[in-house]
Tab-separated table of C-alpha atoms and ligand atoms in Angstrom:
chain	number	residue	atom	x	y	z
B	1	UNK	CA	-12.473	3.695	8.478
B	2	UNK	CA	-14.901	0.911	9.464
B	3	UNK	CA	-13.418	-2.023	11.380
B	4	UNK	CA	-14.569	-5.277	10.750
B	5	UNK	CA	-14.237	-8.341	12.989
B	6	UNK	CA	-11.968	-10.500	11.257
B	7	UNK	CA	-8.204	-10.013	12.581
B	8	UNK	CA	-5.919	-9.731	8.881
B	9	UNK	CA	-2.854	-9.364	11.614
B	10	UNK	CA	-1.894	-10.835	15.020
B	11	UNK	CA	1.224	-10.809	16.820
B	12	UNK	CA	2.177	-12.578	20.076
B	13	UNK	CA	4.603	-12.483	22.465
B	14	UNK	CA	6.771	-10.550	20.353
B	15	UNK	CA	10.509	-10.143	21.537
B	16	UNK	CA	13.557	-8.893	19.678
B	17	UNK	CA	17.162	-7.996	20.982
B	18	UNK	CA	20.055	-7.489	19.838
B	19	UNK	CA	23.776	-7.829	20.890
B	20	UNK	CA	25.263	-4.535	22.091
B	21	UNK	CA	29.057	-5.227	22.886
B	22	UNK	CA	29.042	-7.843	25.947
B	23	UNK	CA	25.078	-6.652	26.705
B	24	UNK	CA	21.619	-7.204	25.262
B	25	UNK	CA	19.307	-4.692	24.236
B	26	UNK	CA	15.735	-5.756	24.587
B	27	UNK	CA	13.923	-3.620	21.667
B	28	UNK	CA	10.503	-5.433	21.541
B	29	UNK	CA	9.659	-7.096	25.322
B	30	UNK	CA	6.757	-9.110	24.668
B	31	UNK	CA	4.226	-7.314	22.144
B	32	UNK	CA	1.050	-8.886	21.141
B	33	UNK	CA	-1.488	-6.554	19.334
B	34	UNK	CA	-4.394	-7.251	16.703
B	35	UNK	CA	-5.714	-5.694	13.322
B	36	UNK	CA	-9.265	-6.011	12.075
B	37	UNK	CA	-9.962	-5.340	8.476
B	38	UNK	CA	-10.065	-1.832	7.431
B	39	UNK	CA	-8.730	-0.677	10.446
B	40	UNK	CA	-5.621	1.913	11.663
B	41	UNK	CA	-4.212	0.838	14.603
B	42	UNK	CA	-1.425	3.904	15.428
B	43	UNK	CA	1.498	2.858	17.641
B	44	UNK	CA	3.111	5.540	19.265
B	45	UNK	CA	6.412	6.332	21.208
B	46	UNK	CA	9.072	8.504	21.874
B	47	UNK	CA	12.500	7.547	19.882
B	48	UNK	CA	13.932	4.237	20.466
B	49	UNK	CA	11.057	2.325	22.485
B	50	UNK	CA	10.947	-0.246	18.734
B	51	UNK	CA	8.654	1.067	16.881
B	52	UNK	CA	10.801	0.358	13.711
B	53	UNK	CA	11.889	-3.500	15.255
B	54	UNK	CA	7.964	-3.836	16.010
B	55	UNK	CA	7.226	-2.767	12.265
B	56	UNK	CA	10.295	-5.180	11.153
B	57	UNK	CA	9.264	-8.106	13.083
B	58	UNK	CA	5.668	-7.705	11.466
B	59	UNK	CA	6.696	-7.637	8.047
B	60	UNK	CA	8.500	-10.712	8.659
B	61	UNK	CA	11.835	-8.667	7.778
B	62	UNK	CA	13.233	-10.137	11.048
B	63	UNK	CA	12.811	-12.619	12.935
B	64	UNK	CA	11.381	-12.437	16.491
B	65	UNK	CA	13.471	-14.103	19.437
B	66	UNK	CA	9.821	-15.062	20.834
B	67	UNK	CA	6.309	-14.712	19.631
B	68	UNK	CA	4.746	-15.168	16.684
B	69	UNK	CA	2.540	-13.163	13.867
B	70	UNK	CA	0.053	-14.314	11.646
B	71	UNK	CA	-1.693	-12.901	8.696
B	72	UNK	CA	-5.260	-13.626	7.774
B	73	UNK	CA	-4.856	-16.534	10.301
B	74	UNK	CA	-1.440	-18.128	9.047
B	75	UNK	CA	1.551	-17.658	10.283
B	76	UNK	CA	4.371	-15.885	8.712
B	77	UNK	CA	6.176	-17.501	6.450
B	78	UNK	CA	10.067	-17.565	6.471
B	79	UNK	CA	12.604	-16.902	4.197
B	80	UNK	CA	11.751	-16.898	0.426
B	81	UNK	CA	8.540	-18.127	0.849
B	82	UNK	CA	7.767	-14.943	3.042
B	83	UNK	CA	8.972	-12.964	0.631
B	84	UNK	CA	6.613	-14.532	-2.303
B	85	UNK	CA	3.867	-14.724	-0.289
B	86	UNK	CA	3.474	-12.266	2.582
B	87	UNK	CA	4.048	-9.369	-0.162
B	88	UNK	CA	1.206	-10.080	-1.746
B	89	UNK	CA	-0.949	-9.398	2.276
B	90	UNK	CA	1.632	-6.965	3.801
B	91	UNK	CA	3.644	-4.323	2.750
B	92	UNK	CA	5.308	-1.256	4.093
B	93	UNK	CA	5.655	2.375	3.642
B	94	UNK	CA	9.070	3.841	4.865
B	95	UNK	CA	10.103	6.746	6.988
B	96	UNK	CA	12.292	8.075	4.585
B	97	UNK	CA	11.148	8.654	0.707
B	98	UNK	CA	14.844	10.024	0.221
B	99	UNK	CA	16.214	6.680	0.974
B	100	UNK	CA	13.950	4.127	0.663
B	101	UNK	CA	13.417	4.369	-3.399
B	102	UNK	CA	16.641	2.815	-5.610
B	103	UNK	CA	17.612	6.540	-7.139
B	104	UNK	CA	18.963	4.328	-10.192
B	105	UNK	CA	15.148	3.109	-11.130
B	106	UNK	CA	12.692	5.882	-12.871
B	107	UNK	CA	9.631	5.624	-10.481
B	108	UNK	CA	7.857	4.131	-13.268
B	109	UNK	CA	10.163	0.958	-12.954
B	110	UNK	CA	10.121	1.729	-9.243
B	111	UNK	CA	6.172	1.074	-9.007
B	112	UNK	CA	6.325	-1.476	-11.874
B	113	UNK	CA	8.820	-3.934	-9.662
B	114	UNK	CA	6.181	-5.610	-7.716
B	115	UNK	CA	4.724	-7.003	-10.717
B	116	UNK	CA	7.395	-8.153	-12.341
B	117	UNK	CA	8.688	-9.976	-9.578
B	118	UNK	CA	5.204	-11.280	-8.301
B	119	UNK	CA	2.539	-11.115	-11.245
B	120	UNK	CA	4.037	-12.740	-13.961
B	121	UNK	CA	1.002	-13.762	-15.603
B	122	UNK	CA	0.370	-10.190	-16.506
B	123	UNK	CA	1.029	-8.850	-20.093
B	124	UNK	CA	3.302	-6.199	-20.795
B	125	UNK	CA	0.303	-3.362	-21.942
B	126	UNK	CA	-1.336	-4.527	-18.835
B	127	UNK	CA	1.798	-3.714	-16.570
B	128	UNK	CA	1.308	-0.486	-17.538
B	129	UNK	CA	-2.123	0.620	-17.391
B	130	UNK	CA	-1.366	-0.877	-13.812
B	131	UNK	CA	1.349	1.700	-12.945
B	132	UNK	CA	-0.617	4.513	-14.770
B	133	UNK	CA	-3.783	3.626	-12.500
B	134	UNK	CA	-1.215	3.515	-9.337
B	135	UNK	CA	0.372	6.647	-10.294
B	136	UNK	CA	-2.881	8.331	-10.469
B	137	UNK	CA	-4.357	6.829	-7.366
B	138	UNK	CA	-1.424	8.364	-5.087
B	139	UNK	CA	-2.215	11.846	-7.040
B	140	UNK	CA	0.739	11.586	-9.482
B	141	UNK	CA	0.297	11.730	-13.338
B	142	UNK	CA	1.549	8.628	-15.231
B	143	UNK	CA	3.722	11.343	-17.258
B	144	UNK	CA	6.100	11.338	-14.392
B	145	UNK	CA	6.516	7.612	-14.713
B	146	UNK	CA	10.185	8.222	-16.847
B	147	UNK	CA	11.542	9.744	-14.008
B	148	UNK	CA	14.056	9.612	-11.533
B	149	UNK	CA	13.213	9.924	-7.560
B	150	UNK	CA	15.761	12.395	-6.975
B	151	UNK	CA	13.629	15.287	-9.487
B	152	UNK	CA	10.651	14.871	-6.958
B	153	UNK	CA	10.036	16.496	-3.603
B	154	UNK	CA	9.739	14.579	-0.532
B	155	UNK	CA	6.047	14.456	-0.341
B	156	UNK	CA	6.034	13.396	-4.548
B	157	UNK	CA	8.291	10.686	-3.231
B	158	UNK	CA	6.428	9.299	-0.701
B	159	UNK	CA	3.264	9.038	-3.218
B	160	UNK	CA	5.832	6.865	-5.007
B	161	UNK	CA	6.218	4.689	-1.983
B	162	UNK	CA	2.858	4.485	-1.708
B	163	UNK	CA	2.030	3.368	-5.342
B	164	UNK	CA	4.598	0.625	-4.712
B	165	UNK	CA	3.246	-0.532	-1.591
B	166	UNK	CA	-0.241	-0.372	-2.752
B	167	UNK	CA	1.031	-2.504	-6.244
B	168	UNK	CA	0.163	-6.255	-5.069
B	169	UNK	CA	-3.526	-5.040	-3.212
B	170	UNK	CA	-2.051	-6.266	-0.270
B	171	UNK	CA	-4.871	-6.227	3.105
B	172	UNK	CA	-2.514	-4.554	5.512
B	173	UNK	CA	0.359	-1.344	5.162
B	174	UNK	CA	2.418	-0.935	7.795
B	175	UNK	CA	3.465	2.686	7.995
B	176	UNK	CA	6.946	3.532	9.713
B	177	UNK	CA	6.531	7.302	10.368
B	178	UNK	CA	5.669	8.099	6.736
B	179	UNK	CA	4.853	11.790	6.902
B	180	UNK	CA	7.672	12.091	9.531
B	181	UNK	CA	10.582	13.560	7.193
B	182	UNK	CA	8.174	15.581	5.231
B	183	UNK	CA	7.155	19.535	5.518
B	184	UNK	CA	4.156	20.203	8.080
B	185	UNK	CA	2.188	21.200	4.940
B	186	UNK	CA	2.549	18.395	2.929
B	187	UNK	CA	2.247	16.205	5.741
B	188	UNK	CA	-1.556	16.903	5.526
B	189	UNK	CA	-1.776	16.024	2.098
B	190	UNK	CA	-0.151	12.856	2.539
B	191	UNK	CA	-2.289	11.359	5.619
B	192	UNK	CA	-5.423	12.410	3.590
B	193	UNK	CA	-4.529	10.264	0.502
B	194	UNK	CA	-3.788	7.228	3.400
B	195	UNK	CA	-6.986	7.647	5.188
B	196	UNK	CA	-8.509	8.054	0.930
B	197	UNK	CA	-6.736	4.977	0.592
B	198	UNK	CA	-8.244	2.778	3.606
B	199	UNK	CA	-11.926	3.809	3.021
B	200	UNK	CA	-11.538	3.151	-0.629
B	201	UNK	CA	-9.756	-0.310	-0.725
B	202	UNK	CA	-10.298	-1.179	2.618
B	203	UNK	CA	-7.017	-1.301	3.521
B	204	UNK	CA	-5.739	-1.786	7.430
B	205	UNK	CA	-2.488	0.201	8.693
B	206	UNK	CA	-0.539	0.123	11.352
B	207	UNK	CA	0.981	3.375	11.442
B	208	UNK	CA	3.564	4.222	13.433
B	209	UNK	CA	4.421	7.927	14.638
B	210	UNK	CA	6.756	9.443	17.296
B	211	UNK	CA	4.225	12.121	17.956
B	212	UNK	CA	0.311	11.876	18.435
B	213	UNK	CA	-0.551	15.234	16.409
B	214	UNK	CA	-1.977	12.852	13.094
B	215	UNK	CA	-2.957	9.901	15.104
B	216	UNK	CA	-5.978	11.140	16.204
B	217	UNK	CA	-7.413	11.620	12.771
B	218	UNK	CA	-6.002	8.523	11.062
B	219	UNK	CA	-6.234	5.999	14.169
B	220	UNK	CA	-9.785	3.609	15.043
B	221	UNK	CA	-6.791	2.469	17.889
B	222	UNK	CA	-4.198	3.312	19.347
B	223	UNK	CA	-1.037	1.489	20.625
B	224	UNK	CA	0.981	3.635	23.332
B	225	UNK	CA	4.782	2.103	23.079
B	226	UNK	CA	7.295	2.775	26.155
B	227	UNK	CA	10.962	0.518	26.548
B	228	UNK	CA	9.509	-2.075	24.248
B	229	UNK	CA	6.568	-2.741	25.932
B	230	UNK	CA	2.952	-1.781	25.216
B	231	UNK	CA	1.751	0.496	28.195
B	232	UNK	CA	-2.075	1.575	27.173
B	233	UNK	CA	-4.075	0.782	24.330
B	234	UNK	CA	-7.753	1.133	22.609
B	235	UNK	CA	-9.800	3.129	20.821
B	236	UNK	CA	-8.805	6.827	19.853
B	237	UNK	CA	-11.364	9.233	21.598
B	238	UNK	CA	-10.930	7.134	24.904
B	239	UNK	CA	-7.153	7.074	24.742
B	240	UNK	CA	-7.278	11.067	24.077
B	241	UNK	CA	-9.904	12.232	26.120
B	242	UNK	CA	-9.801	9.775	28.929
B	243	UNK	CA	-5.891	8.189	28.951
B	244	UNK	CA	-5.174	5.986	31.865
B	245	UNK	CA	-1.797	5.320	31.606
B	246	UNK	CA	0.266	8.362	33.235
B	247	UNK	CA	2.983	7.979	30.018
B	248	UNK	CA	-0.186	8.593	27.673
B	249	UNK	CA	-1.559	11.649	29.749
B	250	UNK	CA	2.613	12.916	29.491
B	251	UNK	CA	2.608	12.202	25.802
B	252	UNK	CA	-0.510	14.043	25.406
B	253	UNK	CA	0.063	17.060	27.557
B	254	UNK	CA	3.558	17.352	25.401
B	255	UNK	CA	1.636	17.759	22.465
B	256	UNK	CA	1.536	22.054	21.653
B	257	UNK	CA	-1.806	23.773	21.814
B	258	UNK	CA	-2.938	26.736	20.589
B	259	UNK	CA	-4.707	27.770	23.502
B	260	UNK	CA	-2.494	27.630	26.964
B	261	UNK	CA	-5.669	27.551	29.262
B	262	UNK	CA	-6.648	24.228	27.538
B	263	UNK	CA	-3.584	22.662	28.164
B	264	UNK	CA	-3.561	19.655	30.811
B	265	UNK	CA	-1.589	19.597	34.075
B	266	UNK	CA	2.394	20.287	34.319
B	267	UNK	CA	1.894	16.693	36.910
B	268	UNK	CA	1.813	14.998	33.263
B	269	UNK	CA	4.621	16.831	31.664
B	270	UNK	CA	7.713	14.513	30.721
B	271	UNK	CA	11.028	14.910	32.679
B	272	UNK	CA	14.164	13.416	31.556
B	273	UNK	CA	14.694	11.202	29.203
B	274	UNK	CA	13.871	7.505	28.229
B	275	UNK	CA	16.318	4.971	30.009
B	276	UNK	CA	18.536	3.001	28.217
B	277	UNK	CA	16.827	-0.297	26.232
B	278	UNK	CA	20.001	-1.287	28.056
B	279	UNK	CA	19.137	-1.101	31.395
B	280	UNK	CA	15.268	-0.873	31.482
B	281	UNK	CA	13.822	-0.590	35.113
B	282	UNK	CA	12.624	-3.114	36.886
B	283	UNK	CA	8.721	-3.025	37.704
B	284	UNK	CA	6.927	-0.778	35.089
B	285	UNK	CA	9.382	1.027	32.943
B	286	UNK	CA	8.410	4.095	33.460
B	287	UNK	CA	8.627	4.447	36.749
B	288	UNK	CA	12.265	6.543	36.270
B	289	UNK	CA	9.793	9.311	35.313
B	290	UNK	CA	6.263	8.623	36.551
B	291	UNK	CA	5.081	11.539	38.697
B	292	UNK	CA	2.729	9.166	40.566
B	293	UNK	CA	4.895	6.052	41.258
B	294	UNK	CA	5.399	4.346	44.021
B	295	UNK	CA	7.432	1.773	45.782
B	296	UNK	CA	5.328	-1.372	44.319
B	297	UNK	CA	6.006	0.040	40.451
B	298	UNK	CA	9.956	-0.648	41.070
B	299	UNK	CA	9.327	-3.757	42.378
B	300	UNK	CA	6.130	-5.674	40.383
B	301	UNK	CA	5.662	-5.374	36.405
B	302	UNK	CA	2.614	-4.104	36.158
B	303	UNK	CA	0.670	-6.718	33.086
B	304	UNK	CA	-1.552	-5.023	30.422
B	305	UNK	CA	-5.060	-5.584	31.587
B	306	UNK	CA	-8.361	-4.047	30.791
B	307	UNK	CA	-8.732	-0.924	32.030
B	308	UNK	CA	-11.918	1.033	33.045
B	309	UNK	CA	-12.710	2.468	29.153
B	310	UNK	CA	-12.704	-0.087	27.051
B	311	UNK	CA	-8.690	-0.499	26.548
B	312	UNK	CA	-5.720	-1.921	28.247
B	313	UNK	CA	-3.797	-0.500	30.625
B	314	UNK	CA	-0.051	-1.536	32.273
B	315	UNK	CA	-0.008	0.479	35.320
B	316	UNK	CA	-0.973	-0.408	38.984
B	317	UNK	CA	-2.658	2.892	39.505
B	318	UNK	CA	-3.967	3.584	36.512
B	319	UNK	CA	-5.403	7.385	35.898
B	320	UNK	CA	-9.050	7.846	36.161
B	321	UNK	CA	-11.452	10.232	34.181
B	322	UNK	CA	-12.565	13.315	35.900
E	401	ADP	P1	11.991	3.461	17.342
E	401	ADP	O1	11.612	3.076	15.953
E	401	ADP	O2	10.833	3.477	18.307
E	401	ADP	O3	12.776	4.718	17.418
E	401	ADP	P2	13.787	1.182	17.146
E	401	ADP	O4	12.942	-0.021	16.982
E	401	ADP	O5	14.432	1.732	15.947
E	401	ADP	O6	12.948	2.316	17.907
E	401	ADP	O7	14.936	0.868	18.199
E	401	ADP	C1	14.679	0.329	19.488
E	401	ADP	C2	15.999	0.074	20.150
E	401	ADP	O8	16.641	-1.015	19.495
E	401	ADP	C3	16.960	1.251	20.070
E	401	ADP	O9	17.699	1.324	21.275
E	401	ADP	C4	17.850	0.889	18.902
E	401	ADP	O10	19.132	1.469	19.052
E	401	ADP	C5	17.909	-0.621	19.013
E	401	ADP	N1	18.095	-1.275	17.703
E	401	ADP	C6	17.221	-1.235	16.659
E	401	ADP	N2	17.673	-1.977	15.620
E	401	ADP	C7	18.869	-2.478	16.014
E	401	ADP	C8	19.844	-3.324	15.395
E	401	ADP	N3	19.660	-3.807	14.156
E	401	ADP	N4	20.965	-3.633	16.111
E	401	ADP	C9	21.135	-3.157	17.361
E	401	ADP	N5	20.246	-2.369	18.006
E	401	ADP	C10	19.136	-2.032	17.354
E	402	MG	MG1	11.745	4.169	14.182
């Protein structure tokens, strides 16, 4: 996965809440990231720090409170115009293939929708070598095509989801825990036919997973999500071998190895669990459960700023290498 230097997707500022009762819930707090061409950038997170609002607010599928996003250098469009137009540079591959395909369409029709909503220009014969080439791209045959979602397995399902998202070429997927509902052995199989897809057609993701175990193969960056709030980013091998932000090192010390003597510090390991997007904490976020903080962390934010590797960092005593 080669990244290029032009940025197919920027976002700014981004904030989202919503109304809970009397109180506001603050699910994006002012994210800004950026995209190059052919690139995975891999946003991780443990459940409920808005992923899925970060992925929603990039599609355009809701509207930020603040911030903005463009794509290939324009901004978003709104409404039906987003719809028309954004499709055709962003799409999105669900968490869930059990839910997110219409069980009343054959996948044929499924995969087929894009065009006949977007490429109208396109005969009918040439509709359907389309789907036939999309069906075999994701590793399906075309024979399936008169079929309905619910006589495939998970992982045939999310091959579907794939072929749709991949109908209109768009430049950038945006992957909402895709392999997360499926088996650990056909998760494999499914993160091999992304990373296929991005060195073949040069597509850029932004992949989103609750665990790192896949990120480190798919991912030129990563994204580490806590309350909302980016905490660390950059690129993979420096964010894995060298992570600055104590939340990363606790993420990555959660993550099972084979071999106990290679596994990092218990000073890492996650206690509790994460605070309320009710009530974040004041200062840095994760203070509640740092093992290092200290008095300044309740009371200063810390701001994402470069850190010594070649990333950004959120924290005012940021982890060094040794
Ligand atoms: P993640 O994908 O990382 O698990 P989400 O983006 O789904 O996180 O959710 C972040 C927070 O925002 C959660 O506390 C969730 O309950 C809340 N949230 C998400 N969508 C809505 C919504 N439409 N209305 C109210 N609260 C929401
Ligand atoms: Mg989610």
């Amino acid at each position: 996965m080669s990244a290029g230097s032009d940025v197919v997707l920027r976002a700014e500022g981004l904030v989202k809440t919503y109304r809970s009762g009397r109180q506001t819930l603050t699910a994006v707090d002012g994210v800004g990231l950026e995209l190059r061409a052919g690139e995975t950038l891999g946003v991780v997170g443990e459940s409920g720090c808005g992923k899925s609002t970060l992925a929603r607010l990039l599609m355009g599928i809701e509207k930020p409170d603040r911030g903005t996003v463009e794509i290939d250098g324009k901004p978003m469009p709104s409404g039906r115009r987003r719809f028309l137009e954004s499709s055709r540079h962003i799409q999105m591959v669900f968490q869930d293939p059990y839910t997110s395909l219409n069980p009343r369409m054959t996948v044929g029709d499924i995969v087929r929708e894009p065009f006949e909503i977007h490429a109208s220009k396109l005969s009918r014969a040439a509709r359907d070598a389309r789907v036939a080439e999309l069906f075999e791209r994701v590793g399906l045959s075309p024979d399936n095509r008169h079929r309905y979602p619910s006589e495939f397995s998970g992982g045939q399902r999310q091959r579907v989801g794939i072929a749709r998202a991949l109908a209109l070429e768009p430049r950038v997927i945006v992957c909402d825990e895709p392999v997360a509902a499926l088996d650990v052995s056909v998760q494999a199989q499914v993160v091999n036919l992304l990373t296929d897809l991005s060195s073949d057609l040069g597509i850029s993701y932004v992949f989103i997973a609750h665990d790192l175990s896949v990120m480190r193969q798919i991912s030129d960056r990563i994204a580490v999500m806590y309350l909302g709030r980016i905490v660390e980013e950059g690129p993979v091998d420096r964010v894995f071998d060298a992570p600055e932000h104590p939340y990363t090192r606790a993420l990555i010390d959660a993550v099972p190895v084979p071999d106990p003597e290679q596994s990092g510090s218990d000073a890492g390991l996650l206690q509790g669990d994460v605070p309320s997007p009710l009530r974040i904490p004041s200062g840095c976020a994760f203070r509640t459960r740092c093992p290092i903080a200290q008095d300044r962390c309740a009371a200063d934010r810390p701001p994402l700023s470069p850190g010594a590797g070649g990333g950004s960092v959120a924290c005012h005593f940021p982890l060094v290498a040794v």
